[in-house]
XYZ file of C-alpha atoms in Angstrom:
563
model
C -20.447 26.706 -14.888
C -22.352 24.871 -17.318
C -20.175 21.294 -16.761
C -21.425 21.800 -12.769
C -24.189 19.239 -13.739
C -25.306 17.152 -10.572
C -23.835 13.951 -12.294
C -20.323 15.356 -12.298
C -20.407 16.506 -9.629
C -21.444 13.092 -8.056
C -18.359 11.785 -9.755
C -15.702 14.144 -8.630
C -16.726 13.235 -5.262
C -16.119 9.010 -5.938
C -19.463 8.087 -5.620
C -19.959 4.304 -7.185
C -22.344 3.485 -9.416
C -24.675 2.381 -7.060
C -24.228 5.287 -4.479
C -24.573 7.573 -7.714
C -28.097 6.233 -8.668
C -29.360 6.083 -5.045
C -28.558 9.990 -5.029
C -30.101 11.080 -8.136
C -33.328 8.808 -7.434
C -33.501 10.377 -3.831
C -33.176 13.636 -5.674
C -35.472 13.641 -8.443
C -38.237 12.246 -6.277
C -37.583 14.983 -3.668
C -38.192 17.057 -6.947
C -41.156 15.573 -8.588
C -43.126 15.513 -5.305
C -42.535 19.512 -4.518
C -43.715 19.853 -8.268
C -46.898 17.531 -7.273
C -47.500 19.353 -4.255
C -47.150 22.784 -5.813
C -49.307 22.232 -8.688
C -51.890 20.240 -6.451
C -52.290 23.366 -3.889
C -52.379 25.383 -7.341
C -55.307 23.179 -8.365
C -57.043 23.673 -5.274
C -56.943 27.247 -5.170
C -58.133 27.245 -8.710
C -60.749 25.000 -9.197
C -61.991 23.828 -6.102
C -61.641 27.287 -4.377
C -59.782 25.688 -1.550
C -57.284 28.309 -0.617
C -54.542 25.296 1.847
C -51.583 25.737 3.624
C -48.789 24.122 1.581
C -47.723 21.789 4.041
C -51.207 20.300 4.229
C -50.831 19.885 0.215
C -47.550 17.748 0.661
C -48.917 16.091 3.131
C -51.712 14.907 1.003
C -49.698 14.508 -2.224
C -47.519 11.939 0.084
C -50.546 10.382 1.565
C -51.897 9.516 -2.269
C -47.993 8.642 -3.222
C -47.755 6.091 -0.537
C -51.471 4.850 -1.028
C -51.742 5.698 2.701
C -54.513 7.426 2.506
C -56.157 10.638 0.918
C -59.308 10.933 2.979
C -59.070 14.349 4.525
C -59.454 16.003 1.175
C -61.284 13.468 -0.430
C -65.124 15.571 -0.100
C -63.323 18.871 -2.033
C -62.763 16.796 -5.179
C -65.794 17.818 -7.019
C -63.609 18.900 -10.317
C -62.671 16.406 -13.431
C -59.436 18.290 -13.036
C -58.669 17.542 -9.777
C -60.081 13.827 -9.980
C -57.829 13.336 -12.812
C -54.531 14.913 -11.013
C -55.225 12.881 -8.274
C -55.699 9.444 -10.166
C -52.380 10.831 -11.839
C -50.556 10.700 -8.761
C -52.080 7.535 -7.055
C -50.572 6.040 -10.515
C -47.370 7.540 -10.411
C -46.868 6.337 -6.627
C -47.498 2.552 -8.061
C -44.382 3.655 -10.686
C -42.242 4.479 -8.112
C -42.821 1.934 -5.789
C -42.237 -0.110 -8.392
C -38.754 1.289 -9.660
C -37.563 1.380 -5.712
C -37.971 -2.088 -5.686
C -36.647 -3.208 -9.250
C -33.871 -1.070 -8.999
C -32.867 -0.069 -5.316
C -34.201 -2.926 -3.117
C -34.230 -6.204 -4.440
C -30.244 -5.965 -5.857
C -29.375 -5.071 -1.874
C -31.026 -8.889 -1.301
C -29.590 -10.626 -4.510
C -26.906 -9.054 -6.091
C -25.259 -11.005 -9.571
C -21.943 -10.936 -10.568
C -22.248 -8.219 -12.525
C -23.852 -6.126 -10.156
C -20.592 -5.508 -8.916
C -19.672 -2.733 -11.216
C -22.162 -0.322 -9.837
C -20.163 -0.381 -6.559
C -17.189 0.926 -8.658
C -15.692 4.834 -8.276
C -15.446 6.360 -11.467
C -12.142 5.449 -12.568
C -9.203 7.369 -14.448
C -5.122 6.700 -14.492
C -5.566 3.585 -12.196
C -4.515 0.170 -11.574
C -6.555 -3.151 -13.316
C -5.134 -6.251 -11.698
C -5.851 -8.785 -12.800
C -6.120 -12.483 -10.906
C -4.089 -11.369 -8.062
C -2.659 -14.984 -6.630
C -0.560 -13.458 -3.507
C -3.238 -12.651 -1.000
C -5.505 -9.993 -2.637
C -5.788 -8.505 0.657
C -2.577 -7.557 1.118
C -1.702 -5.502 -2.073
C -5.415 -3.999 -2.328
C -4.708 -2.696 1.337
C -1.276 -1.019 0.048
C -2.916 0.100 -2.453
C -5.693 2.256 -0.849
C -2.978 3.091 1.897
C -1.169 4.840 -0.817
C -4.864 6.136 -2.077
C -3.912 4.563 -5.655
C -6.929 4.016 -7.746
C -7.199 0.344 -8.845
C -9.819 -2.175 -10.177
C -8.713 -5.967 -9.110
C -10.562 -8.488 -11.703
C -11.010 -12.174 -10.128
C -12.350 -14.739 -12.021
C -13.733 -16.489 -9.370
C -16.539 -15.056 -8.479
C -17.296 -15.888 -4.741
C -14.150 -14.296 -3.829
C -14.823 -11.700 -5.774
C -17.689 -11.334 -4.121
C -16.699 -11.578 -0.771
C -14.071 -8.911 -1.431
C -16.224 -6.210 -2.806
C -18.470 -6.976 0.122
C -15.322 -5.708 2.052
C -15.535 -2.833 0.644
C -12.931 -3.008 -2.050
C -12.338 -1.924 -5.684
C -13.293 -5.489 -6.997
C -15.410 -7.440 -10.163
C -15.685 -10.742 -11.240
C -14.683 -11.714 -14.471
C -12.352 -13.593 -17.028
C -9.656 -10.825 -17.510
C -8.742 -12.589 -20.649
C -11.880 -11.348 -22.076
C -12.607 -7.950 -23.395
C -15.517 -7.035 -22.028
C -14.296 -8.015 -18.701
C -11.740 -4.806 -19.118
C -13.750 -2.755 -20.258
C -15.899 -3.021 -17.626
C -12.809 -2.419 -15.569
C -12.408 0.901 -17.887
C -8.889 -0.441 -18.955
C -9.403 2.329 -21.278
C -8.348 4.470 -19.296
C -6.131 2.840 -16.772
C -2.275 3.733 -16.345
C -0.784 0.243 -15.294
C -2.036 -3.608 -15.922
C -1.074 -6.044 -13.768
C -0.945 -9.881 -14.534
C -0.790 -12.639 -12.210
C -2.530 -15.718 -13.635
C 0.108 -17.875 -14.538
C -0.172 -19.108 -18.068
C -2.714 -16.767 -18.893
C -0.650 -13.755 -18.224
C 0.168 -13.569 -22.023
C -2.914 -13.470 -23.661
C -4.234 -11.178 -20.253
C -1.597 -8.226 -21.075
C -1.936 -8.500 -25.136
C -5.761 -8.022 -24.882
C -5.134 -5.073 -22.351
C -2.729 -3.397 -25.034
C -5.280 -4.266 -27.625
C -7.715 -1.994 -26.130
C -5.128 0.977 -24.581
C -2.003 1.012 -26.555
C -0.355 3.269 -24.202
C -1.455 1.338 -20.539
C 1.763 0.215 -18.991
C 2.157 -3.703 -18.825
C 3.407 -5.676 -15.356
C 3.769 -9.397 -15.227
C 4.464 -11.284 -11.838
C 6.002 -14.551 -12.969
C 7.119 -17.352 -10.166
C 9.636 -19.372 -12.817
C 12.795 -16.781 -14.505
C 12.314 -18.791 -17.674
C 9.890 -17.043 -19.070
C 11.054 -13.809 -18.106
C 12.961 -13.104 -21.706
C 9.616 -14.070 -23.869
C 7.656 -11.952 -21.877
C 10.484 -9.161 -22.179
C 10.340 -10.249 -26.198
C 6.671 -9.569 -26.664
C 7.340 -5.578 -25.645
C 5.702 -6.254 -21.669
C 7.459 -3.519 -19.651
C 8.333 -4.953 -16.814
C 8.600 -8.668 -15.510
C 8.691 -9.337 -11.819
C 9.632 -12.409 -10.103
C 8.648 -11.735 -6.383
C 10.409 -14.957 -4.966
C 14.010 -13.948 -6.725
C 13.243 -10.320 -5.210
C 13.074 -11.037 -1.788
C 16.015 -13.760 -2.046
C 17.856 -10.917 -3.632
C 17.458 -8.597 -0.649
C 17.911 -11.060 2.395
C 21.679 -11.397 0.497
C 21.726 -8.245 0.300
C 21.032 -7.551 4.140
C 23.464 -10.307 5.120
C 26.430 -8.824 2.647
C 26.351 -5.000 4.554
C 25.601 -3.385 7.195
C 21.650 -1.268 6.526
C 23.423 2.195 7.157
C 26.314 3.755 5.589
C 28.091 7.452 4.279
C 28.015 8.144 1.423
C 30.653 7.544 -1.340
C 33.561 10.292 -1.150
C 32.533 11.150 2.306
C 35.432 9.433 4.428
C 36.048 12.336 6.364
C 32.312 11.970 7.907
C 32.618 8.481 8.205
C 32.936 7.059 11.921
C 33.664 3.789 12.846
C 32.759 1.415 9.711
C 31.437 -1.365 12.155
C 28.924 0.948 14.001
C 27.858 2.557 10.300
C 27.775 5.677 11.769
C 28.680 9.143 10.477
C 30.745 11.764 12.425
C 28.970 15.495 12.488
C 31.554 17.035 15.126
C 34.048 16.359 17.447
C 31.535 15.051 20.109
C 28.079 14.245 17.986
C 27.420 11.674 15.673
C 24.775 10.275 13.184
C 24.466 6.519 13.690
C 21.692 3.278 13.392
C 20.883 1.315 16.015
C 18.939 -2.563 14.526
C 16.353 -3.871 17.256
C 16.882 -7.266 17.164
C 15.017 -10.043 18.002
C 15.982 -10.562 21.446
C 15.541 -6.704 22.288
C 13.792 -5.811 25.039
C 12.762 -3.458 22.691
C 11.074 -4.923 20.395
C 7.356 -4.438 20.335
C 7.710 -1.407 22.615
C 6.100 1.928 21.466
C 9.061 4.415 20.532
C 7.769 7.182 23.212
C 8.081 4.298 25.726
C 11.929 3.508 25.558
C 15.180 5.009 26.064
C 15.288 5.707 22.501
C 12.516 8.241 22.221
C 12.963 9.241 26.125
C 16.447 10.051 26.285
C 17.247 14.128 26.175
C 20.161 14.530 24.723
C 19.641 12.124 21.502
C 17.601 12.722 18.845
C 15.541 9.902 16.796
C 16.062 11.412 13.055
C 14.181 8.234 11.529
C 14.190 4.911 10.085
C 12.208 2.147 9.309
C 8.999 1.206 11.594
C 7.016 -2.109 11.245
C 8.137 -1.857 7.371
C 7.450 1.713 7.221
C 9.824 4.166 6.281
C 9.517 7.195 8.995
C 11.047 10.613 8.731
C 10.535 11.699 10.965
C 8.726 8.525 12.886
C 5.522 9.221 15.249
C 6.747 8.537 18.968
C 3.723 5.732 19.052
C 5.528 3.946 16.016
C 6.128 0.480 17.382
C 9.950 -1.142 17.493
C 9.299 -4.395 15.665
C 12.119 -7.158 15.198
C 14.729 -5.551 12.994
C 13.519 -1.790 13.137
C 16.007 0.344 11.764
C 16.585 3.617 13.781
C 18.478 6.455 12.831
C 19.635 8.780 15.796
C 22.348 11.476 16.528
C 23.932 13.191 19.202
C 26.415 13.173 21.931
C 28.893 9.809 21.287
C 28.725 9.456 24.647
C 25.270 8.985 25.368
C 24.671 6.903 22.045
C 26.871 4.547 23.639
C 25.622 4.483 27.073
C 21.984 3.956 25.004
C 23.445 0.815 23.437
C 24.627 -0.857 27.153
C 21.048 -0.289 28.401
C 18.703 -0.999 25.205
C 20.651 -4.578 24.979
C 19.824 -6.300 21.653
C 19.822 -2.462 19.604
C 22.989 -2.430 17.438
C 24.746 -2.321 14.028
C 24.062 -5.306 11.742
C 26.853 -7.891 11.578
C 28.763 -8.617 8.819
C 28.276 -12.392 7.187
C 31.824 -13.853 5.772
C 30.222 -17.913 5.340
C 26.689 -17.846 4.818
C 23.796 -21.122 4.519
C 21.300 -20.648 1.480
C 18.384 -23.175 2.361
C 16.707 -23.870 -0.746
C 17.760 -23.470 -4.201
C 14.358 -22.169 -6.291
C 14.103 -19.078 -7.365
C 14.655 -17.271 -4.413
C 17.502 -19.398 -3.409
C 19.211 -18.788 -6.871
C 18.660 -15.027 -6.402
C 20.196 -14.998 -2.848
C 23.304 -16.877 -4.069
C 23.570 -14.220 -7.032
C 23.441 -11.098 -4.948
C 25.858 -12.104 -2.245
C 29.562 -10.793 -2.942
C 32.378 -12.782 -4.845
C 34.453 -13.598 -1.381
C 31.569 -14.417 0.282
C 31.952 -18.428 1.804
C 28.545 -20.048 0.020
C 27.100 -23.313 0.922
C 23.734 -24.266 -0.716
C 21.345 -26.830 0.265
C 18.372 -28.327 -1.477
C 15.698 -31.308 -1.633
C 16.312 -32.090 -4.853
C 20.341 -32.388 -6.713
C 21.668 -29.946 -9.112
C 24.381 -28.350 -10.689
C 24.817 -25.545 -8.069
C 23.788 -27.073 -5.294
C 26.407 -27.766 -2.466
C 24.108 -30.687 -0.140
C 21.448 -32.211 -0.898
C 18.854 -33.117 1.907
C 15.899 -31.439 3.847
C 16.258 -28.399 5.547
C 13.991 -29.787 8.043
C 16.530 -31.906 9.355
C 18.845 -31.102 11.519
C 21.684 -33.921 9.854
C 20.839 -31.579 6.503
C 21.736 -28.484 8.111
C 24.997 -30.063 10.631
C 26.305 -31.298 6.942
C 26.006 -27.365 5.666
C 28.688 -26.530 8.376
C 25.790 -24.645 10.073
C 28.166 -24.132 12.856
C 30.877 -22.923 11.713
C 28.341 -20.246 9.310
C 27.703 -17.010 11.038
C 24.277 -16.452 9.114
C 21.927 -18.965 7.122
C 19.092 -17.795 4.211
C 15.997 -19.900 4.176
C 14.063 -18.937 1.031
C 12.497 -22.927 0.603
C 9.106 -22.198 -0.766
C 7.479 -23.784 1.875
C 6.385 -22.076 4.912
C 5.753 -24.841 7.446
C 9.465 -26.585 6.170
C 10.770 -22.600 6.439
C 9.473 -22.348 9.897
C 10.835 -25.574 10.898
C 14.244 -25.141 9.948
C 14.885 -21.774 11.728
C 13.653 -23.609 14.880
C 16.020 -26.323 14.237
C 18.637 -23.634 13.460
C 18.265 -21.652 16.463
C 18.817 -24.725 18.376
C 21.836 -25.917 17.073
C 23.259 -22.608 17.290
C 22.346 -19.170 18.903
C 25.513 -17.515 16.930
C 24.155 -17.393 13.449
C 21.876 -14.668 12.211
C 18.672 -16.094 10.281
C 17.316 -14.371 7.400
C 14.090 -15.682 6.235
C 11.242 -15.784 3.719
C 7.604 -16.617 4.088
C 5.178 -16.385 1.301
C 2.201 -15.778 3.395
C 2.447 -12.590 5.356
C 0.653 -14.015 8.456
C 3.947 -16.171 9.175
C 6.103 -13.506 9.367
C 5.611 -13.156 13.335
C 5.647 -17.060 13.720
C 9.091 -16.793 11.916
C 10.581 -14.413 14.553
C 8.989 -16.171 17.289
C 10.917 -19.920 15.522
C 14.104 -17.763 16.207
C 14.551 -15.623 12.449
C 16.266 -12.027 12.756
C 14.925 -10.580 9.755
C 11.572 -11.855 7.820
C 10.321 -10.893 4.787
C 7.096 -11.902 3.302
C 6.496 -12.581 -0.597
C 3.167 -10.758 -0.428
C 4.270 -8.053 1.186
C 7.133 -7.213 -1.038
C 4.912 -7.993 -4.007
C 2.467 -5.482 -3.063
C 5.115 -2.785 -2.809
C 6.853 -3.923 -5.898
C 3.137 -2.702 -7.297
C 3.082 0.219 -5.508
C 6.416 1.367 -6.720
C 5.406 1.051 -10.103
C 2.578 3.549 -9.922
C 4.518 5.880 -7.505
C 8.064 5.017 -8.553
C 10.668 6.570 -5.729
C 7.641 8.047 -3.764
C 7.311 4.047 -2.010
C 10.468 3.010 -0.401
C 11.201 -0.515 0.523
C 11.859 -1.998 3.811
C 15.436 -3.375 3.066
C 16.620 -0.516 1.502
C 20.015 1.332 2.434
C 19.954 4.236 4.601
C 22.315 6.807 3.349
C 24.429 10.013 4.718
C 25.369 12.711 2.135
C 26.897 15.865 3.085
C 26.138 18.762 0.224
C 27.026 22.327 0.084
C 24.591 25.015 1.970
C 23.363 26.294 -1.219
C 21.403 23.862 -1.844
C 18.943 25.239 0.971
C 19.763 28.416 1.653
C 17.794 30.975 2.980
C 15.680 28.208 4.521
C 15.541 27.077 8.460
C 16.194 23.389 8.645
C 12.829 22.993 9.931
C 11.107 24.223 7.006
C 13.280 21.857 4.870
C 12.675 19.377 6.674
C 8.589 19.481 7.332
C 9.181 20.281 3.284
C 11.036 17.018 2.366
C 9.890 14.418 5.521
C 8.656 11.989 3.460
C 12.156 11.727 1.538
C 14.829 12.932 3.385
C 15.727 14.391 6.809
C 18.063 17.047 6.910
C 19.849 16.666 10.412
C 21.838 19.784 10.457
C 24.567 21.796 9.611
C 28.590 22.385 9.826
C 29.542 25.980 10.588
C 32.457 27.117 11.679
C 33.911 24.125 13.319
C 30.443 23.203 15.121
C 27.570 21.360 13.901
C 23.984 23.019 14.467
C 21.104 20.771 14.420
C 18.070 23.229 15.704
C 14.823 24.016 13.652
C 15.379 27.853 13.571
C 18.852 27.729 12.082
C 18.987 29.482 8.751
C 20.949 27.114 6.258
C 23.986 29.881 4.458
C 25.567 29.063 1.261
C 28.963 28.375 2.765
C 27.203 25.541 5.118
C 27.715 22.097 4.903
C 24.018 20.418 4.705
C 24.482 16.676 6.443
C 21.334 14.952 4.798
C 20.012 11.258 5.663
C 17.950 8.837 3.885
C 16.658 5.999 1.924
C 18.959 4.914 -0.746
C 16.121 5.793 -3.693
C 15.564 9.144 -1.806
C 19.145 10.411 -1.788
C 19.519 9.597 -4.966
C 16.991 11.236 -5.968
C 18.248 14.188 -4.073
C 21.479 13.855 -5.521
C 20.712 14.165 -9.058
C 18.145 17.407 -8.499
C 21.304 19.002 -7.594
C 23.046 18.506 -10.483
């Protein structure tokens, strides 16, 4: 027990610098004044022949500390010993007082730069970011969500400032120069991440430079440079805007929910993306849209979570992936719910929770904007898929050429004969504006849309979008994922139905499998015998067949543990 020394212990508990010096001052004075006091009664007793009550010797000891006063014993000093303690300890008061201020005080008034490091946790396998440009807010909030360790370096200082003052992880700093990591203890650190444009380069080489082994991240907003980054060994290279265009295509190509290939004997009917468990129950998702009464509702509060005879397995809530999801989880615009039970009832659900249904599919689709995102979108839709592009500015690939913003642009796109239109311009205000002009010229088209800041996402659904994603939000999860990997699931992923055999969990109830697994999987029940069993108490046997739901990352996942 030898390591048990105070200042590791203060560390295993995530003290900051500061906090950590605050605690071993408070201690060591606590300390040196029961030493004072002791060996002042001592000297009492000894050469004055004052035999004291201890408590009367602190109190003098903190009366002479404090300069407040040593009067009452004052006439019993008649020692050189005792004249000298006591000049000892008026002295060391003026020491202390001192130090308090210096140290303890006066940086609580006017803190420096610098200063910020003390109000670090000691740090070990984290994050360094450095000059985060996507709202700082947004991924240092995932981030301590997720309770990932992380040290954000911003070279402007006021902001850097403002941020710690917030109470995050933050110091200011050039991150291109060494000392700067260090004091960020890149040493030490798992994962860099770059975000300052041109600098990005020379940020990530000086991070290797000092930790060969820290893993290297590089959020770029132009492709182009994505192979020379690849070419100078960085590990991975992100370009947020292409990401999110990627997935809105990928939203509008399929429905969310699907089986699983190979399963076609549990598949229902395609168009609802539901899943067949008997001859009466089934496994289906319901989308709130953005006309739901619905949306916005808490899930305890609707037919959903109300209704007896159907079960809410899952899904995704306000961008969160639930399984199983708290009954106060809110229905936002394009929630994706996962429920089973009778077909009956599902369907009787569907006439009364108008605007809650399967996704439609998208044969002619609008991309509005070209960029990176644009490009992206176009790339990830399929081959037979009717594209029309529009853009500001002419190009090889791009189909009209006008602003989105006006509604002759969007009439010349064939708008109205599309059945859903992209808008990934990089401009929110021009983004905004031309779902409001596409909602009015035509309430049949579904509109997918990106905003880069991730306080427009509601003002896009309120201009008439059916599915928003924001650039910093999917940013700050692309970060995530890369310190978790399959542990942080994305919002547009696929939700998936596998069926596997009962071996795979048996001997266990499929409650304990489930309150085992619920942040990965939810295993709705089994087939025996003909009839499908769905309650917590049922024992999964080996000749079972296990129907299992999830995130596309999750049942893979699954999927190969059981190989």
């Amino acid at each position: 027990m030898a390591d048990d020394t105070l200042p590791r212990v203060l560390g295993a508990h995530r003290l900051s610098k500061r906090q950590r010096l605050v605690v071993l001052f408070g201690t060591s004075l606590t300390v040196f004044v029961l030493l004072l006091t002791v060996g002042y009664n001592f000297g009492m007793a000894r050469y004055e022949g004052v035999d004291q009550d201890l408590f009367h010797s602190l109190r003098v000891v903190v009366e002479t500390l404090t300069t407040t006063g040593f009067g009452s014993d004052a006439d019993d000093w008649t020692t050189s010993v005792m004249e000298l303690y006591v000049t000892f300890i008026q002295v060391a008061g003026i020491a202390i007082g001192f130090f308090t201020l210096r140290v303890l005080v006066i940086p609580l008034w006017k803190r420096t730069p610098t200063e910020l490091d003390e109000r670090l946790t000691p740090k070990n396998d984290h994050v360094v970011v450095c000059e985060y440009q996507r709202d700082s807010d947004v991924l240092l909030d995932e981030l301590e969500r997720l309770g990932v360790e992380y040290v954000l370096i911003d070279s402007d200082r006021e902001e850097a400032k403002a941020l710690s003052d917030a109470g995050y992880q933050v110091i200011g700093g050039d991150p291109e120069d060494e000392d700067t990591l260090r004091r960020a203890s890149i040493e030490s650190a798992a994962l860099v991440v770059a975000d300052a444009g041109r600098r990005n380069v020379s940020i990530l080489l000086s991070a290797r430079e000092l930790n060969p082994d820290v893993r290297t991240v590089c959020l770029i907003d132009s492709a182009q440079q994505r192979r020379a980054l690849e070419q100078i060994g960085i590990d991975r290279v992100v370009s947020p805007a292409a990401v999110v265009g990627g997935r809105l295509a990928r939203l509008a190509a399929r429905p969310v929910g699907r089986a699983a290939a190979g399963d076609a004997d549990f598949a229902g009917d395609p168009g609802a993306a539901g899943v067949r468990l008997d001859d009466e129950t089934v496994l289906t998702e319901l989308i709130v849209h953005r006309t739901s009464p619905l949306r916005g509702r808490r899930l305890r509060d609707t037919a959903l979570g109300a209704h007896p005879d159907i079960e809410v397995v899952g899904g995704w809530f306000d961008g969160r992936f639930r399984f199983p999801p708290d009954p106060d989880d809110r229905l936002t615009a394009n929630a994706v719910v996962v429920v089973f039970g009778p077909e009956a009832a599902i369907d009787e659900l569907r006439g009364e929770a108008a605007g809650a249904g399967p996704r439609r599919h998208h044969p002619r689709v609008v991309v509005a904007g070209l960029g990176e995102g644009g490009t992206a979108a176009v790339d990830a839709l399929p081959d037979d898929t009717d594209v029309t592009t529009v853009d500001v500015a002419d190009g090889p690939d791009v189909d009209v050429v006008g602003d989105v913003g006006e509604p002759e642009t969007l009439a010349a796109a064939g708008l109205d004969e599309a059945t859903a239109l992209l808008v990934t311009v990089d401009d929110d205000a021009t983004a905004l504006l031309a779902i409001a002009l596409a909602r009015t010229m035509t309430d049949e088209i579904e509109v997918f849309a990106r905003v880069t800041d991730a306080d427009k996402v509601n003002n896009a659904y309120e201009a008439g979008a059916d599915y928003v994603l924001s650039t910093q939000e999917v940013s700050a999860r692309l970060l995530a994922s890369d310190v978790y990997g399959e542990r942080v699931l994305d919002p547009t992923s696929q939700i998936r139905t596998v069926r596997v055999d009962g071996d795979a969990f048996a001997g266990e109830t499929v409650g304990e499998i489930n309150a085992a697994h619920q942040d990965r999987f939810r295993l709705v029940g089994v087939r025996r015998d003909g009839a499908f069993l769905s309650d917590g108490e049922v024992t999964v046997g080996g000749d079972d067949v296990a129907v299992v739901v999830g995130a596309d990352e999750a049942i893979q996942r699954f999927e190969r543990e059981q190989v």
